[in-house]
Amino acid sequence: MKKKLTAAVIGLSMVASMGAGAYAASNLTPIKAFLNWGLSFKVNGKPFQLRDGNGGTLSPITYNNTTYLPIRSVSDALGIAVHVDNKGLIQLGETVDGISIATGFEGDNRTKDPSKTVYDGKDYKDVFLDNNSGDRSASFMLYPKKKYQKLYIQVAAIGKDIKAFNVQDSDTDIELKTKPIAMGDGLVTIEVDIGGSDALYVWAETSDGGSVFIPMTTSYFK
């Protein structure tokens, strides 16, 4: 059965499911549209179900012979980040301004101690520094929440080379980036495609006597 919708419901389907609550009633124009349950979707040959941020099933909306899809579902299907600010601006892909990884950081070994935040003569103020003993995996979590397309993270190996630096999608266990980092490389900027990722597991394999240095202030999402 075709069900008439108000513009408020359309707003919920297309925008509010992404967490945006900035649309005022004065910006909405009432229309008559229909939920179109007769359409199905495939992405790269595989069936795909439109869903909201809570996993509920969504339907496309048909209005004036044009079909509209929920933007969050489209971004999930194509692996493209989507971000909505409090003014109703929707950005797909990389944002113009970088957002520090400090915003979504969870883990130990974060410090603002001036005796530990300096690398190569520069004080980065806020860093992740794993200088523990023994062969180990230095790790932490980041939560881009599907808002960003890229991660630009800076890493330096101190004392010993980093055998492997890894960024992994925590939900799918897909390895997005891995590379060794030598002491002689200095502060390396690593670019990682994180479109569609909700949570990231970041870890580095290092040896006894080695430290992993990551400045929060110059590592960011876009």
Short mmCIF file of N, CA and C in Angstrom, two decimals, residues 35-211:
data_model
loop_
_atom_site.label_atom_id
_atom_site.label_comp_id
_atom_site.label_asym_id
_atom_site.label_seq_id
_atom_site.Cartn_x
_atom_site.Cartn_y
_atom_site.Cartn_z
N LEU A 35 6.06 6.06 0.11
CA LEU A 35 7.06 5.03 0.36
C LEU A 35 6.98 4.01 -0.76
N ASN A 36 8.10 3.73 -1.42
CA ASN A 36 8.10 2.83 -2.57
C ASN A 36 8.77 1.51 -2.18
N TRP A 37 7.96 0.57 -1.68
CA TRP A 37 8.50 -0.72 -1.24
C TRP A 37 8.74 -1.68 -2.40
N GLY A 38 8.41 -1.25 -3.62
CA GLY A 38 8.55 -2.14 -4.77
C GLY A 38 9.96 -2.18 -5.35
N LEU A 39 10.86 -1.35 -4.82
CA LEU A 39 12.23 -1.30 -5.34
C LEU A 39 13.17 -2.13 -4.48
N SER A 40 14.11 -2.77 -5.13
CA SER A 40 15.18 -3.49 -4.42
C SER A 40 16.52 -3.05 -5.01
N PHE A 41 17.60 -3.32 -4.30
CA PHE A 41 18.89 -2.76 -4.69
C PHE A 41 20.00 -3.80 -4.66
N LYS A 42 20.95 -3.62 -5.55
CA LYS A 42 22.19 -4.37 -5.52
C LYS A 42 23.35 -3.39 -5.63
N VAL A 43 24.42 -3.66 -4.89
CA VAL A 43 25.64 -2.87 -4.97
C VAL A 43 26.77 -3.80 -5.37
N ASN A 44 27.39 -3.52 -6.53
CA ASN A 44 28.44 -4.39 -7.07
C ASN A 44 27.96 -5.84 -7.17
N GLY A 45 26.69 -6.00 -7.59
CA GLY A 45 26.14 -7.33 -7.82
C GLY A 45 25.59 -8.03 -6.59
N LYS A 46 25.70 -7.41 -5.41
CA LYS A 46 25.23 -8.05 -4.18
C LYS A 46 24.01 -7.31 -3.65
N PRO A 47 23.00 -8.04 -3.15
CA PRO A 47 21.80 -7.40 -2.61
C PRO A 47 22.16 -6.44 -1.48
N PHE A 48 21.46 -5.31 -1.46
CA PHE A 48 21.71 -4.31 -0.42
C PHE A 48 20.38 -3.79 0.11
N GLN A 49 20.25 -3.75 1.43
CA GLN A 49 19.03 -3.27 2.07
C GLN A 49 19.26 -1.88 2.66
N LEU A 50 18.39 -0.95 2.33
CA LEU A 50 18.47 0.39 2.91
C LEU A 50 18.11 0.31 4.39
N ARG A 51 18.96 0.90 5.25
CA ARG A 51 18.71 0.87 6.68
C ARG A 51 19.03 2.23 7.30
N ASP A 52 18.39 2.49 8.45
CA ASP A 52 18.69 3.72 9.17
C ASP A 52 19.86 3.49 10.12
N GLY A 53 20.18 4.51 10.91
CA GLY A 53 21.33 4.41 11.80
C GLY A 53 21.18 3.39 12.89
N ASN A 54 19.95 2.94 13.17
CA ASN A 54 19.71 1.92 14.19
C ASN A 54 19.51 0.53 13.61
N GLY A 55 19.70 0.40 12.29
CA GLY A 55 19.57 -0.91 11.64
C GLY A 55 18.17 -1.22 11.15
N GLY A 56 17.23 -0.27 11.31
CA GLY A 56 15.87 -0.49 10.84
C GLY A 56 15.76 -0.39 9.33
N THR A 57 14.84 -1.14 8.74
CA THR A 57 14.64 -1.16 7.29
C THR A 57 14.01 0.15 6.82
N LEU A 58 14.54 0.69 5.72
CA LEU A 58 14.01 1.90 5.12
C LEU A 58 13.51 1.63 3.71
N SER A 59 12.62 2.48 3.23
CA SER A 59 12.13 2.41 1.86
C SER A 59 12.50 3.70 1.13
N PRO A 60 12.75 3.63 -0.19
CA PRO A 60 12.90 4.86 -0.97
C PRO A 60 11.60 5.64 -0.96
N ILE A 61 11.68 6.91 -1.28
CA ILE A 61 10.51 7.77 -1.39
C ILE A 61 10.35 8.18 -2.84
N THR A 62 9.13 8.07 -3.36
CA THR A 62 8.85 8.50 -4.73
C THR A 62 8.00 9.76 -4.69
N TYR A 63 8.46 10.77 -5.44
CA TYR A 63 7.78 12.06 -5.48
C TYR A 63 7.93 12.65 -6.89
N ASN A 64 6.81 12.93 -7.55
CA ASN A 64 6.83 13.51 -8.89
C ASN A 64 7.70 12.70 -9.86
N ASN A 65 7.51 11.36 -9.84
CA ASN A 65 8.23 10.45 -10.74
C ASN A 65 9.74 10.43 -10.52
N THR A 66 10.18 10.90 -9.37
CA THR A 66 11.60 10.83 -9.00
C THR A 66 11.73 10.06 -7.70
N THR A 67 12.72 9.16 -7.65
CA THR A 67 12.93 8.36 -6.45
C THR A 67 14.07 8.95 -5.62
N TYR A 68 13.82 9.09 -4.32
CA TYR A 68 14.80 9.66 -3.39
C TYR A 68 15.25 8.58 -2.40
N LEU A 69 16.56 8.50 -2.19
CA LEU A 69 17.12 7.49 -1.29
C LEU A 69 17.67 8.17 -0.04
N PRO A 70 17.59 7.49 1.10
CA PRO A 70 18.19 8.03 2.34
C PRO A 70 19.70 8.17 2.16
N ILE A 71 20.22 9.35 2.43
CA ILE A 71 21.63 9.61 2.12
C ILE A 71 22.57 8.77 2.97
N ARG A 72 22.19 8.46 4.20
CA ARG A 72 23.04 7.61 5.03
C ARG A 72 23.17 6.22 4.42
N SER A 73 22.07 5.67 3.91
CA SER A 73 22.12 4.34 3.29
C SER A 73 22.99 4.36 2.03
N VAL A 74 22.88 5.43 1.24
CA VAL A 74 23.69 5.55 0.03
C VAL A 74 25.17 5.62 0.40
N SER A 75 25.51 6.39 1.42
CA SER A 75 26.91 6.51 1.83
C SER A 75 27.44 5.17 2.31
N ASP A 76 26.61 4.41 3.04
CA ASP A 76 27.03 3.08 3.50
C ASP A 76 27.26 2.14 2.32
N ALA A 77 26.37 2.20 1.33
CA ALA A 77 26.48 1.30 0.18
C ALA A 77 27.73 1.58 -0.64
N LEU A 78 28.08 2.84 -0.79
CA LEU A 78 29.21 3.23 -1.65
C LEU A 78 30.50 3.44 -0.88
N GLY A 79 30.44 3.35 0.44
CA GLY A 79 31.64 3.58 1.25
C GLY A 79 32.11 5.02 1.21
N ILE A 80 31.16 5.95 1.15
CA ILE A 80 31.47 7.37 1.11
C ILE A 80 31.04 8.00 2.43
N ALA A 81 31.93 8.74 3.06
CA ALA A 81 31.59 9.37 4.33
C ALA A 81 30.53 10.45 4.11
N VAL A 82 29.67 10.62 5.12
CA VAL A 82 28.68 11.69 5.09
C VAL A 82 28.69 12.37 6.44
N HIS A 83 28.67 13.70 6.42
CA HIS A 83 28.70 14.48 7.66
C HIS A 83 27.71 15.62 7.55
N VAL A 84 26.90 15.80 8.59
CA VAL A 84 25.92 16.87 8.62
C VAL A 84 26.22 17.77 9.80
N ASP A 85 26.41 19.06 9.55
CA ASP A 85 26.69 19.97 10.67
C ASP A 85 25.40 20.53 11.24
N ASN A 86 25.53 21.36 12.28
CA ASN A 86 24.33 21.86 12.96
C ASN A 86 23.61 22.97 12.19
N LYS A 87 24.12 23.30 11.00
CA LYS A 87 23.44 24.27 10.15
C LYS A 87 22.76 23.59 8.96
N GLY A 88 22.81 22.25 8.94
CA GLY A 88 22.15 21.51 7.87
C GLY A 88 22.99 21.32 6.63
N LEU A 89 24.30 21.61 6.72
CA LEU A 89 25.19 21.40 5.58
C LEU A 89 25.59 19.93 5.53
N ILE A 90 25.31 19.27 4.40
CA ILE A 90 25.66 17.87 4.20
C ILE A 90 26.94 17.80 3.37
N GLN A 91 27.95 17.10 3.89
CA GLN A 91 29.21 16.94 3.16
C GLN A 91 29.44 15.46 2.88
N LEU A 92 29.69 15.16 1.62
CA LEU A 92 30.03 13.80 1.20
C LEU A 92 31.52 13.73 0.89
N GLY A 93 32.16 12.64 1.30
CA GLY A 93 33.59 12.52 1.07
C GLY A 93 34.38 13.30 2.12
N GLU A 94 35.55 13.78 1.73
CA GLU A 94 36.40 14.51 2.67
C GLU A 94 35.77 15.83 3.06
N THR A 95 35.88 16.17 4.34
CA THR A 95 35.46 17.49 4.79
C THR A 95 36.56 18.49 4.45
N VAL A 96 36.19 19.76 4.38
CA VAL A 96 37.16 20.79 4.01
C VAL A 96 38.23 20.94 5.09
N ASP A 97 37.79 20.96 6.34
CA ASP A 97 38.71 21.14 7.46
C ASP A 97 38.96 19.81 8.14
N GLY A 98 40.19 19.57 8.55
CA GLY A 98 40.52 18.35 9.27
C GLY A 98 40.02 18.39 10.71
N ILE A 99 39.64 17.23 11.23
CA ILE A 99 39.18 17.09 12.61
C ILE A 99 40.19 16.23 13.35
N SER A 100 40.77 16.75 14.43
CA SER A 100 41.81 16.05 15.17
C SER A 100 41.33 14.67 15.62
N ILE A 101 42.24 13.69 15.59
CA ILE A 101 41.88 12.35 16.06
C ILE A 101 41.64 12.34 17.57
N ALA A 102 42.03 13.40 18.25
CA ALA A 102 41.76 13.48 19.68
C ALA A 102 40.27 13.43 19.96
N THR A 103 39.46 13.84 18.97
CA THR A 103 38.00 13.86 19.11
C THR A 103 37.43 12.46 19.32
N GLY A 104 38.02 11.46 18.69
CA GLY A 104 37.49 10.10 18.79
C GLY A 104 38.53 9.12 19.27
N PHE A 105 39.36 9.54 20.22
CA PHE A 105 40.46 8.68 20.69
C PHE A 105 40.07 7.95 21.96
N GLU A 106 40.35 6.66 22.00
CA GLU A 106 40.19 5.88 23.22
C GLU A 106 41.39 4.96 23.37
N GLY A 107 42.11 5.11 24.48
CA GLY A 107 43.25 4.25 24.72
C GLY A 107 44.17 4.83 25.78
N ASP A 108 45.11 4.03 26.22
CA ASP A 108 46.11 4.48 27.19
C ASP A 108 47.25 5.17 26.45
N ASN A 109 48.22 5.63 27.23
CA ASN A 109 49.47 6.20 26.69
C ASN A 109 49.30 7.54 26.00
N ARG A 110 48.19 8.22 26.25
CA ARG A 110 48.04 9.58 25.77
C ARG A 110 48.62 10.52 26.82
N THR A 111 49.39 11.51 26.40
CA THR A 111 50.03 12.39 27.36
C THR A 111 50.15 13.82 26.83
N LYS A 112 50.12 14.77 27.78
CA LYS A 112 50.39 16.18 27.47
C LYS A 112 51.58 16.67 28.29
N ASP A 113 52.32 15.71 28.83
CA ASP A 113 53.53 16.01 29.61
C ASP A 113 54.59 16.60 28.68
N PRO A 114 55.02 17.86 28.90
CA PRO A 114 55.98 18.50 27.99
C PRO A 114 57.30 17.73 27.83
N SER A 115 57.62 16.90 28.80
CA SER A 115 58.85 16.12 28.69
C SER A 115 58.70 14.95 27.72
N LYS A 116 57.45 14.69 27.27
CA LYS A 116 57.19 13.54 26.40
C LYS A 116 56.56 13.93 25.07
N THR A 117 56.18 15.18 24.90
CA THR A 117 55.44 15.58 23.70
C THR A 117 56.33 16.22 22.62
N VAL A 118 57.64 16.25 22.86
CA VAL A 118 58.57 16.88 21.91
C VAL A 118 59.20 15.82 21.01
N TYR A 119 59.19 16.10 19.71
CA TYR A 119 59.88 15.24 18.73
C TYR A 119 60.62 16.13 17.75
N ASP A 120 61.89 15.84 17.56
CA ASP A 120 62.74 16.57 16.61
C ASP A 120 62.65 18.09 16.85
N GLY A 121 62.66 18.48 18.12
CA GLY A 121 62.69 19.90 18.47
C GLY A 121 61.35 20.60 18.50
N LYS A 122 60.26 19.90 18.15
CA LYS A 122 58.94 20.52 18.12
C LYS A 122 58.05 19.92 19.19
N ASP A 123 57.35 20.78 19.94
CA ASP A 123 56.42 20.32 20.96
C ASP A 123 55.02 20.19 20.36
N TYR A 124 54.52 18.95 20.32
CA TYR A 124 53.21 18.69 19.72
C TYR A 124 52.07 18.76 20.74
N LYS A 125 52.39 19.04 21.99
CA LYS A 125 51.42 19.36 23.05
C LYS A 125 50.59 18.17 23.54
N ASP A 126 50.08 17.36 22.62
CA ASP A 126 49.17 16.26 22.95
C ASP A 126 49.51 15.08 22.05
N VAL A 127 50.02 13.98 22.64
CA VAL A 127 50.49 12.87 21.82
C VAL A 127 50.08 11.52 22.42
N PHE A 128 50.10 10.52 21.55
CA PHE A 128 50.09 9.12 21.98
C PHE A 128 51.54 8.68 22.00
N LEU A 129 52.03 8.23 23.16
CA LEU A 129 53.42 7.78 23.28
C LEU A 129 53.45 6.46 24.03
N ASP A 130 53.73 5.40 23.30
CA ASP A 130 53.92 4.09 23.93
C ASP A 130 55.43 3.85 24.04
N ASN A 131 55.95 4.04 25.25
CA ASN A 131 57.37 3.80 25.50
C ASN A 131 57.55 2.69 26.54
N ASN A 132 56.59 1.75 26.55
CA ASN A 132 56.65 0.64 27.48
C ASN A 132 57.78 -0.31 27.10
N SER A 133 58.09 -1.23 27.99
CA SER A 133 59.19 -2.17 27.74
C SER A 133 58.68 -3.44 27.08
N GLY A 134 59.63 -4.18 26.47
CA GLY A 134 59.31 -5.47 25.87
C GLY A 134 58.80 -5.37 24.45
N ASP A 135 58.85 -6.50 23.74
CA ASP A 135 58.23 -6.57 22.42
C ASP A 135 56.71 -6.52 22.62
N ARG A 136 56.01 -5.70 21.84
CA ARG A 136 54.60 -5.48 22.16
C ARG A 136 53.84 -4.91 20.97
N SER A 137 52.53 -4.83 21.16
CA SER A 137 51.65 -4.15 20.22
C SER A 137 51.09 -2.92 20.93
N ALA A 138 51.42 -1.74 20.41
CA ALA A 138 50.91 -0.48 20.95
C ALA A 138 49.62 -0.16 20.20
N SER A 139 48.51 0.01 20.92
CA SER A 139 47.23 0.11 20.22
C SER A 139 46.28 1.11 20.87
N PHE A 140 45.29 1.54 20.06
CA PHE A 140 44.21 2.38 20.55
C PHE A 140 43.06 2.33 19.55
N MET A 141 41.91 2.89 19.96
CA MET A 141 40.71 2.92 19.12
C MET A 141 40.41 4.35 18.68
N LEU A 142 39.90 4.48 17.44
CA LEU A 142 39.37 5.74 16.94
C LEU A 142 37.95 5.50 16.45
N TYR A 143 37.10 6.56 16.54
CA TYR A 143 35.70 6.40 16.18
C TYR A 143 35.26 7.49 15.20
N PRO A 144 35.56 7.31 13.91
CA PRO A 144 35.12 8.29 12.91
C PRO A 144 33.61 8.29 12.69
N LYS A 145 32.93 7.20 13.04
CA LYS A 145 31.47 7.08 12.95
C LYS A 145 30.93 7.40 11.56
N LYS A 146 31.67 6.95 10.54
CA LYS A 146 31.25 7.08 9.14
C LYS A 146 31.12 8.52 8.66
N LYS A 147 31.70 9.46 9.41
CA LYS A 147 31.58 10.87 9.06
C LYS A 147 32.70 11.34 8.14
N TYR A 148 33.77 10.56 8.00
CA TYR A 148 34.95 11.04 7.30
C TYR A 148 35.41 10.05 6.23
N GLN A 149 36.08 10.58 5.23
CA GLN A 149 36.56 9.77 4.11
C GLN A 149 38.01 9.33 4.28
N LYS A 150 38.80 10.17 4.92
CA LYS A 150 40.23 9.91 5.05
C LYS A 150 40.71 10.08 6.49
N LEU A 151 41.75 9.32 6.82
CA LEU A 151 42.50 9.50 8.05
C LEU A 151 43.93 9.84 7.67
N TYR A 152 44.42 10.97 8.18
CA TYR A 152 45.82 11.34 8.00
C TYR A 152 46.47 11.28 9.38
N ILE A 153 47.28 10.26 9.60
CA ILE A 153 47.86 10.05 10.92
C ILE A 153 49.38 10.09 10.83
N GLN A 154 50.02 10.84 11.73
CA GLN A 154 51.47 10.97 11.75
C GLN A 154 52.05 10.03 12.79
N VAL A 155 53.14 9.36 12.42
CA VAL A 155 53.76 8.36 13.29
C VAL A 155 55.27 8.47 13.19
N ALA A 156 55.97 8.35 14.33
CA ALA A 156 57.43 8.30 14.34
C ALA A 156 57.89 7.13 15.19
N ALA A 157 58.93 6.44 14.74
CA ALA A 157 59.56 5.37 15.50
C ALA A 157 60.75 5.95 16.26
N ILE A 158 60.78 5.73 17.56
CA ILE A 158 61.85 6.25 18.41
C ILE A 158 62.57 5.07 19.06
N GLY A 159 63.89 5.05 18.97
CA GLY A 159 64.68 4.01 19.63
C GLY A 159 64.83 2.74 18.82
N LYS A 160 63.78 2.26 18.23
CA LYS A 160 63.76 1.06 17.38
C LYS A 160 62.75 1.28 16.26
N ASP A 161 62.98 0.59 15.13
CA ASP A 161 62.02 0.66 14.03
C ASP A 161 60.68 0.06 14.46
N ILE A 162 59.60 0.57 13.89
CA ILE A 162 58.28 -0.05 14.05
C ILE A 162 58.13 -1.12 12.97
N LYS A 163 57.96 -2.35 13.39
CA LYS A 163 57.91 -3.47 12.44
C LYS A 163 56.73 -3.33 11.48
N ALA A 164 55.59 -2.93 12.01
CA ALA A 164 54.40 -2.74 11.18
C ALA A 164 53.45 -1.79 11.90
N PHE A 165 52.95 -0.82 11.14
CA PHE A 165 51.92 0.08 11.65
C PHE A 165 50.64 -0.26 10.91
N ASN A 166 49.54 -0.49 11.65
CA ASN A 166 48.32 -1.02 11.05
C ASN A 166 47.09 -0.19 11.43
N VAL A 167 46.21 -0.02 10.45
CA VAL A 167 44.89 0.58 10.70
C VAL A 167 43.86 -0.41 10.18
N GLN A 168 42.93 -0.81 11.05
CA GLN A 168 41.97 -1.86 10.71
C GLN A 168 40.57 -1.41 11.02
N ASP A 169 39.62 -1.74 10.14
CA ASP A 169 38.21 -1.50 10.42
C ASP A 169 37.79 -2.46 11.52
N SER A 170 37.39 -1.91 12.66
CA SER A 170 37.11 -2.74 13.83
C SER A 170 35.88 -3.62 13.65
N ASP A 171 34.93 -3.20 12.83
CA ASP A 171 33.70 -3.96 12.66
C ASP A 171 33.83 -5.09 11.65
N THR A 172 34.61 -4.86 10.60
CA THR A 172 34.74 -5.87 9.54
C THR A 172 36.06 -6.64 9.60
N ASP A 173 37.00 -6.16 10.44
CA ASP A 173 38.34 -6.73 10.54
C ASP A 173 39.15 -6.59 9.25
N ILE A 174 38.71 -5.71 8.36
CA ILE A 174 39.45 -5.47 7.12
C ILE A 174 40.64 -4.55 7.41
N GLU A 175 41.81 -4.96 6.96
CA GLU A 175 43.02 -4.16 7.16
C GLU A 175 43.05 -3.05 6.11
N LEU A 176 42.99 -1.81 6.55
CA LEU A 176 42.93 -0.68 5.64
C LEU A 176 44.32 -0.16 5.26
N LYS A 177 45.29 -0.34 6.14
CA LYS A 177 46.65 0.11 5.85
C LYS A 177 47.62 -0.62 6.76
N THR A 178 48.76 -1.02 6.21
CA THR A 178 49.85 -1.58 7.01
C THR A 178 51.17 -1.22 6.36
N LYS A 179 52.14 -0.81 7.17
CA LYS A 179 53.46 -0.48 6.63
C LYS A 179 54.47 -0.41 7.77
N PRO A 180 55.72 -0.75 7.49
CA PRO A 180 56.78 -0.58 8.49
C PRO A 180 57.22 0.88 8.53
N ILE A 181 57.73 1.30 9.67
CA ILE A 181 58.24 2.67 9.82
C ILE A 181 59.61 2.61 10.46
N ALA A 182 60.62 3.09 9.76
CA ALA A 182 61.99 3.09 10.27
C ALA A 182 62.26 4.37 11.05
N MET A 183 63.19 4.30 11.99
CA MET A 183 63.58 5.48 12.75
C MET A 183 64.02 6.60 11.82
N GLY A 184 64.76 6.24 10.77
CA GLY A 184 65.28 7.23 9.84
C GLY A 184 64.22 7.89 8.99
N ASP A 185 63.00 7.38 9.00
CA ASP A 185 61.93 7.98 8.22
C ASP A 185 61.44 9.29 8.81
N GLY A 186 61.72 9.51 10.10
CA GLY A 186 61.22 10.71 10.77
C GLY A 186 59.73 10.59 11.05
N LEU A 187 59.06 11.72 11.11
CA LEU A 187 57.62 11.74 11.36
C LEU A 187 56.89 11.51 10.04
N VAL A 188 56.29 10.33 9.90
CA VAL A 188 55.66 9.90 8.65
C VAL A 188 54.17 10.22 8.69
N THR A 189 53.63 10.76 7.58
CA THR A 189 52.18 10.97 7.47
C THR A 189 51.60 9.83 6.65
N ILE A 190 50.67 9.11 7.24
CA ILE A 190 50.04 7.96 6.60
C ILE A 190 48.60 8.31 6.25
N GLU A 191 48.24 8.13 4.97
CA GLU A 191 46.89 8.41 4.49
C GLU A 191 46.12 7.10 4.39
N VAL A 192 44.93 7.07 5.01
CA VAL A 192 44.12 5.86 5.02
C VAL A 192 42.70 6.19 4.55
N ASP A 193 42.18 5.41 3.61
CA ASP A 193 40.80 5.57 3.16
C ASP A 193 39.89 4.90 4.18
N ILE A 194 39.09 5.69 4.89
CA ILE A 194 38.23 5.15 5.95
C ILE A 194 36.75 5.37 5.66
N GLY A 195 36.39 5.66 4.41
CA GLY A 195 35.00 5.89 4.05
C GLY A 195 34.11 4.71 4.45
N GLY A 196 33.05 4.97 5.20
CA GLY A 196 32.15 3.91 5.64
C GLY A 196 32.54 3.23 6.93
N SER A 197 33.69 3.61 7.53
CA SER A 197 34.14 2.97 8.77
C SER A 197 33.55 3.68 9.99
N ASP A 198 33.03 2.89 10.90
CA ASP A 198 32.47 3.42 12.14
C ASP A 198 33.51 3.48 13.25
N ALA A 199 34.35 2.44 13.33
CA ALA A 199 35.37 2.35 14.37
C ALA A 199 36.66 1.78 13.77
N LEU A 200 37.78 2.27 14.26
CA LEU A 200 39.09 1.85 13.76
C LEU A 200 39.94 1.32 14.91
N TYR A 201 40.63 0.21 14.64
CA TYR A 201 41.61 -0.31 15.58
C TYR A 201 42.99 0.00 15.01
N VAL A 202 43.76 0.79 15.74
CA VAL A 202 45.09 1.22 15.27
C VAL A 202 46.14 0.57 16.16
N TRP A 203 47.12 -0.08 15.56
CA TRP A 203 48.14 -0.74 16.37
C TRP A 203 49.47 -0.80 15.64
N ALA A 204 50.53 -0.85 16.45
CA ALA A 204 51.89 -0.87 15.91
C ALA A 204 52.69 -1.96 16.61
N GLU A 205 53.41 -2.75 15.81
CA GLU A 205 54.30 -3.77 16.36
C GLU A 205 55.67 -3.16 16.57
N THR A 206 56.11 -3.13 17.84
CA THR A 206 57.41 -2.55 18.14
C THR A 206 58.20 -3.44 19.10
N SER A 207 59.49 -3.17 19.20
CA SER A 207 60.38 -4.03 19.97
C SER A 207 60.80 -3.36 21.27
N ASP A 208 61.37 -4.16 22.17
CA ASP A 208 61.88 -3.64 23.44
C ASP A 208 62.91 -2.53 23.16
N GLY A 209 62.73 -1.41 23.82
CA GLY A 209 63.62 -0.27 23.59
C GLY A 209 63.08 0.70 22.56
N GLY A 210 61.98 0.36 21.93
CA GLY A 210 61.38 1.23 20.93
C GLY A 210 60.12 1.92 21.45
N SER A 211 59.83 3.11 20.91
CA SER A 211 58.63 3.86 21.28
C SER A 211 57.85 4.24 20.03
#
